Amino acid sequence: MSEAQMFTPQALLVTPSAVNKVRTLVEEEANPDLKLRVFVTGGGCSGFQYGFTFDELAAEDDSVVSVDGVDVIVDAMSYPFLMGATVDYEEGLAGSKFVITNPNAAATCGCGSSFSI
């Protein structure tokens, strides 16, 4: 397979809405080194749950996805669970939050932050 035909899947797809929200939050904190960290932990009603936090540093084994000047980092343990997932930011009557659409999830729960493989 030639180099032009090879496809390397990205760890995460990040929507423009999520990029804009991360950029706004970073500007509010006045710390350009902040990066959105997306991770998976055990627990939640379906077995795993998503988490979001801000970090200044990426670890050596983290994957970094850069979109329009915004960095999103995923740790090595969470990477297989999030491969091909989409990070979005939604605003609605129920509130505003980052959400994950994950093609790897076999089932999700009503809260939207818990899933199973």
Tab-separated table of N, CA, C and O in Angstrom, residues 50-112:
chain	number	residue	atom	x	y	z
A	50	TYR	N	-16.750	8.570	31.040
A	50	TYR	CA	-15.857	9.566	30.461
A	50	TYR	C	-15.536	10.630	31.492
A	50	TYR	O	-16.354	10.948	32.345
A	51	GLY	N	-14.345	11.179	31.372
A	51	GLY	CA	-13.953	12.285	32.234
A	51	GLY	C	-13.260	13.353	31.413
A	51	GLY	O	-12.684	13.080	30.359
A	52	PHE	N	-13.342	14.575	31.915
A	52	PHE	CA	-12.720	15.726	31.265
A	52	PHE	C	-12.044	16.567	32.332
A	52	PHE	O	-12.612	16.803	33.400
A	53	THR	N	-10.836	17.014	32.047
A	53	THR	CA	-10.130	17.915	32.937
A	53	THR	C	-9.155	18.728	32.095
A	53	THR	O	-8.971	18.445	30.909
A	54	PHE	N	-8.532	19.714	32.697
A	54	PHE	CA	-7.508	20.484	32.003
A	54	PHE	C	-6.160	20.179	32.623
A	54	PHE	O	-6.031	20.067	33.838
A	55	ASP	N	-5.154	20.013	31.760
A	55	ASP	CA	-3.779	19.760	32.176
A	55	ASP	C	-2.859	20.714	31.441
A	55	ASP	O	-3.137	21.084	30.295
A	56	GLU	N	-1.764	21.065	32.084
A	56	GLU	CA	-0.755	21.886	31.424
A	56	GLU	C	0.239	21.040	30.641
A	56	GLU	O	0.785	21.486	29.648
A	57	LEU	N	0.461	19.809	31.112
A	57	LEU	CA	1.480	18.962	30.497
A	57	LEU	C	0.879	17.663	29.978
A	57	LEU	O	-0.017	17.097	30.593
A	58	ALA	N	1.410	17.201	28.876
A	58	ALA	CA	1.060	15.889	28.355
A	58	ALA	C	2.168	14.921	28.768
A	58	ALA	O	3.349	15.262	28.700
A	59	ALA	N	1.776	13.730	29.211
A	59	ALA	CA	2.755	12.705	29.580
A	59	ALA	C	3.386	12.131	28.316
A	59	ALA	O	2.854	12.278	27.202
A	60	GLU	N	4.494	11.457	28.494
A	60	GLU	CA	5.221	10.895	27.353
A	60	GLU	C	4.371	9.916	26.551
A	60	GLU	O	4.485	9.841	25.327
A	61	ASP	N	3.487	9.155	27.227
A	61	ASP	CA	2.680	8.161	26.513
A	61	ASP	C	1.275	8.667	26.169
A	61	ASP	O	0.428	7.904	25.726
A	62	ASP	N	1.019	9.970	26.330
A	62	ASP	CA	-0.259	10.552	25.926
A	62	ASP	C	-0.301	10.747	24.414
A	62	ASP	O	0.732	10.979	23.784
A	63	SER	N	-1.488	10.680	23.854
A	63	SER	CA	-1.716	11.071	22.464
A	63	SER	C	-2.277	12.484	22.488
A	63	SER	O	-3.131	12.806	23.308
A	64	VAL	N	-1.788	13.325	21.592
A	64	VAL	CA	-2.246	14.708	21.526
A	64	VAL	C	-2.900	14.935	20.179
A	64	VAL	O	-2.321	14.654	19.133
A	65	VAL	N	-4.130	15.440	20.211
A	65	VAL	CA	-4.855	15.804	19.000
A	65	VAL	C	-4.930	17.321	18.992
A	65	VAL	O	-5.469	17.922	19.922
A	66	SER	N	-4.362	17.946	17.960
A	66	SER	CA	-4.382	19.403	17.843
A	66	SER	C	-5.360	19.799	16.744
A	66	SER	O	-5.267	19.311	15.622
A	67	VAL	N	-6.302	20.680	17.103
A	67	VAL	CA	-7.296	21.159	16.146
A	67	VAL	C	-7.404	22.673	16.306
A	67	VAL	O	-7.762	23.160	17.379
A	68	ASP	N	-7.078	23.393	15.262
A	68	ASP	CA	-7.200	24.859	15.241
A	68	ASP	C	-6.583	25.519	16.470
A	68	ASP	O	-7.179	26.410	17.089
A	69	GLY	N	-5.391	25.076	16.863
A	69	GLY	CA	-4.683	25.691	17.971
A	69	GLY	C	-5.086	25.204	19.351
A	69	GLY	O	-4.591	25.699	20.353
A	70	VAL	N	-5.989	24.235	19.410
A	70	VAL	CA	-6.434	23.669	20.682
A	70	VAL	C	-5.917	22.238	20.770
A	70	VAL	O	-6.016	21.473	19.814
A	71	ASP	N	-5.338	21.881	21.933
A	71	ASP	CA	-4.818	20.532	22.135
A	71	ASP	C	-5.744	19.734	23.042
A	71	ASP	O	-6.171	20.214	24.097
A	72	VAL	N	-6.035	18.505	22.611
A	72	VAL	CA	-6.813	17.552	23.408
A	72	VAL	C	-5.909	16.357	23.618
A	72	VAL	O	-5.324	15.832	22.665
A	73	ILE	N	-5.764	15.925	24.875
A	73	ILE	CA	-4.862	14.817	25.174
A	73	ILE	C	-5.639	13.614	25.703
A	73	ILE	O	-6.659	13.753	26.375
A	74	VAL	N	-5.134	12.438	25.345
A	74	VAL	CA	-5.730	11.167	25.766
A	74	VAL	C	-4.605	10.287	26.294
A	74	VAL	O	-3.589	10.103	25.622
A	75	ASP	N	-4.791	9.729	27.488
A	75	ASP	CA	-3.761	8.862	28.056
A	75	ASP	C	-3.770	7.500	27.356
A	75	ASP	O	-4.733	7.128	26.694
A	76	ALA	N	-2.678	6.780	27.501
A	76	ALA	CA	-2.496	5.503	26.801
A	76	ALA	C	-3.548	4.465	27.183
A	76	ALA	O	-3.952	3.654	26.346
A	77	MET	N	-4.017	4.475	28.423
A	77	MET	CA	-5.026	3.503	28.853
A	77	MET	C	-6.401	3.800	28.233
A	77	MET	O	-7.158	2.886	27.928
A	78	SER	N	-6.721	5.071	28.049
A	78	SER	CA	-8.019	5.466	27.501
A	78	SER	C	-8.061	5.407	25.978
A	78	SER	O	-9.139	5.282	25.386
A	79	TYR	N	-6.902	5.511	25.350
A	79	TYR	CA	-6.810	5.590	23.892
A	79	TYR	C	-7.615	4.499	23.170
A	79	TYR	O	-8.397	4.818	22.280
A	80	PRO	N	-7.474	3.206	23.534
A	80	PRO	CA	-8.225	2.174	22.797
A	80	PRO	C	-9.748	2.337	22.906
A	80	PRO	O	-10.471	1.988	21.985
A	81	PHE	N	-10.218	2.867	24.026
A	81	PHE	CA	-11.654	3.053	24.223
A	81	PHE	C	-12.188	4.247	23.436
A	81	PHE	O	-13.376	4.314	23.140
A	82	LEU	N	-11.317	5.203	23.116
A	82	LEU	CA	-11.744	6.451	22.483
A	82	LEU	C	-11.384	6.557	21.011
A	82	LEU	O	-11.718	7.545	20.365
A	83	MET	N	-10.707	5.547	20.469
A	83	MET	CA	-10.296	5.579	19.071
A	83	MET	C	-11.509	5.812	18.171
A	83	MET	O	-12.462	5.042	18.194
A	84	GLY	N	-11.490	6.907	17.430
A	84	GLY	CA	-12.564	7.206	16.493
A	84	GLY	C	-13.761	7.922	17.112
A	84	GLY	O	-14.727	8.248	16.414
A	85	ALA	N	-13.719	8.189	18.412
A	85	ALA	CA	-14.827	8.873	19.073
A	85	ALA	C	-14.797	10.369	18.737
A	85	ALA	O	-13.781	10.909	18.301
A	86	THR	N	-15.926	11.028	18.955
A	86	THR	CA	-16.054	12.458	18.696
A	86	THR	C	-16.320	13.191	20.002
A	86	THR	O	-17.193	12.790	20.773
A	87	VAL	N	-15.555	14.259	20.250
A	87	VAL	CA	-15.777	15.127	21.397
A	87	VAL	C	-16.545	16.346	20.899
A	87	VAL	O	-16.126	17.001	19.940
A	88	ASP	N	-17.671	16.631	21.541
A	88	ASP	CA	-18.494	17.775	21.168
A	88	ASP	C	-18.810	18.571	22.425
A	88	ASP	O	-18.617	18.093	23.548
A	89	TYR	N	-19.295	19.777	22.239
A	89	TYR	CA	-19.769	20.589	23.357
A	89	TYR	C	-21.193	20.995	23.027
A	89	TYR	O	-21.455	21.560	21.965
A	90	GLU	N	-22.115	20.645	23.917
A	90	GLU	CA	-23.524	20.914	23.689
A	90	GLU	C	-24.057	21.877	24.738
A	90	GLU	O	-23.710	21.781	25.914
A	91	GLU	N	-24.921	22.766	24.285
A	91	GLU	CA	-25.619	23.681	25.179
A	91	GLU	C	-27.111	23.466	24.969
A	91	GLU	O	-27.579	23.430	23.835
A	92	GLY	N	-27.847	23.284	26.062
A	92	GLY	CA	-29.275	23.054	25.948
A	92	GLY	C	-29.985	23.378	27.238
A	92	GLY	O	-29.392	23.899	28.191
A	93	LEU	N	-31.270	23.048	27.288
A	93	LEU	CA	-32.074	23.328	28.472
A	93	LEU	C	-31.572	22.580	29.697
A	93	LEU	O	-31.707	23.046	30.823
A	94	ALA	N	-30.992	21.402	29.478
A	94	ALA	CA	-30.487	20.600	30.592
A	94	ALA	C	-29.102	21.047	31.055
A	94	ALA	O	-28.549	20.492	31.990
A	95	GLY	N	-28.521	22.037	30.379
A	95	GLY	CA	-27.203	22.522	30.757
A	95	GLY	C	-26.215	22.413	29.613
A	95	GLY	O	-26.559	22.009	28.505
A	96	SER	N	-24.995	22.768	29.888
A	96	SER	CA	-23.926	22.736	28.902
A	96	SER	C	-22.866	21.745	29.355
A	96	SER	O	-22.533	21.692	30.534
A	97	LYS	N	-22.339	20.980	28.383
A	97	LYS	CA	-21.338	19.984	28.757
A	97	LYS	C	-20.608	19.452	27.531
A	97	LYS	O	-21.100	19.535	26.408
A	98	PHE	N	-19.420	18.918	27.790
A	98	PHE	CA	-18.708	18.167	26.767
A	98	PHE	C	-19.359	16.793	26.695
A	98	PHE	O	-19.713	16.207	27.726
A	99	VAL	N	-19.518	16.274	25.477
A	99	VAL	CA	-20.097	14.950	25.292
A	99	VAL	C	-19.239	14.149	24.319
A	99	VAL	O	-18.549	14.705	23.480
A	100	ILE	N	-19.308	12.840	24.460
A	100	ILE	CA	-18.571	11.911	23.601
A	100	ILE	C	-19.570	11.082	22.806
A	100	ILE	O	-20.517	10.524	23.365
A	101	THR	N	-19.346	10.994	21.512
A	101	THR	CA	-20.058	10.035	20.666
A	101	THR	C	-19.021	8.981	20.317
A	101	THR	O	-18.018	9.284	19.668
A	102	ASN	N	-19.249	7.752	20.789
A	102	ASN	CA	-18.224	6.725	20.707
A	102	ASN	C	-18.722	5.509	19.918
A	102	ASN	O	-19.595	4.782	20.379
A	103	PRO	N	-18.140	5.263	18.736
A	103	PRO	CA	-18.548	4.096	17.948
A	103	PRO	C	-18.136	2.771	18.593
A	103	PRO	O	-18.632	1.716	18.209
A	104	ASN	N	-17.245	2.807	19.588
A	104	ASN	CA	-16.792	1.594	20.267
A	104	ASN	C	-17.729	1.157	21.379
A	104	ASN	O	-17.615	0.049	21.882
A	105	ALA	N	-18.632	2.024	21.798
A	105	ALA	CA	-19.531	1.722	22.910
A	105	ALA	C	-20.654	0.808	22.436
A	105	ALA	O	-21.366	1.114	21.481
A	106	ALA	N	-20.818	-0.328	23.119
A	106	ALA	CA	-21.896	-1.260	22.798
A	106	ALA	C	-23.208	-0.786	23.407
A	106	ALA	O	-24.277	-1.039	22.867
A	107	ALA	N	-23.118	-0.087	24.527
A	107	ALA	CA	-24.306	0.423	25.203
A	107	ALA	C	-23.921	1.667	25.985
A	107	ALA	O	-22.792	1.800	26.446
A	108	THR	N	-24.875	2.578	26.113
A	108	THR	CA	-24.677	3.763	26.936
A	108	THR	C	-25.859	3.882	27.884
A	108	THR	O	-26.883	3.233	27.701
A	109	CYS	N	-25.702	4.709	28.894
A	109	CYS	CA	-26.803	4.901	29.816
A	109	CYS	C	-27.471	6.250	29.555
A	109	CYS	O	-26.989	7.029	28.728
A	110	GLY	N	-28.520	6.523	30.242
A	110	GLY	CA	-29.288	7.746	30.036
A	110	GLY	C	-28.523	9.017	30.335
A	110	GLY	O	-28.797	10.061	29.765
A	111	CYS	N	-27.536	8.947	31.230
A	111	CYS	CA	-26.794	10.174	31.589
A	111	CYS	C	-25.847	10.614	30.485
A	111	CYS	O	-25.417	11.751	30.449
A	112	GLY	N	-25.487	9.693	29.576
A	112	GLY	CA	-24.621	10.035	28.463
A	112	GLY	C	-23.142	10.053	28.797
A	112	GLY	O	-22.311	10.259	27.925
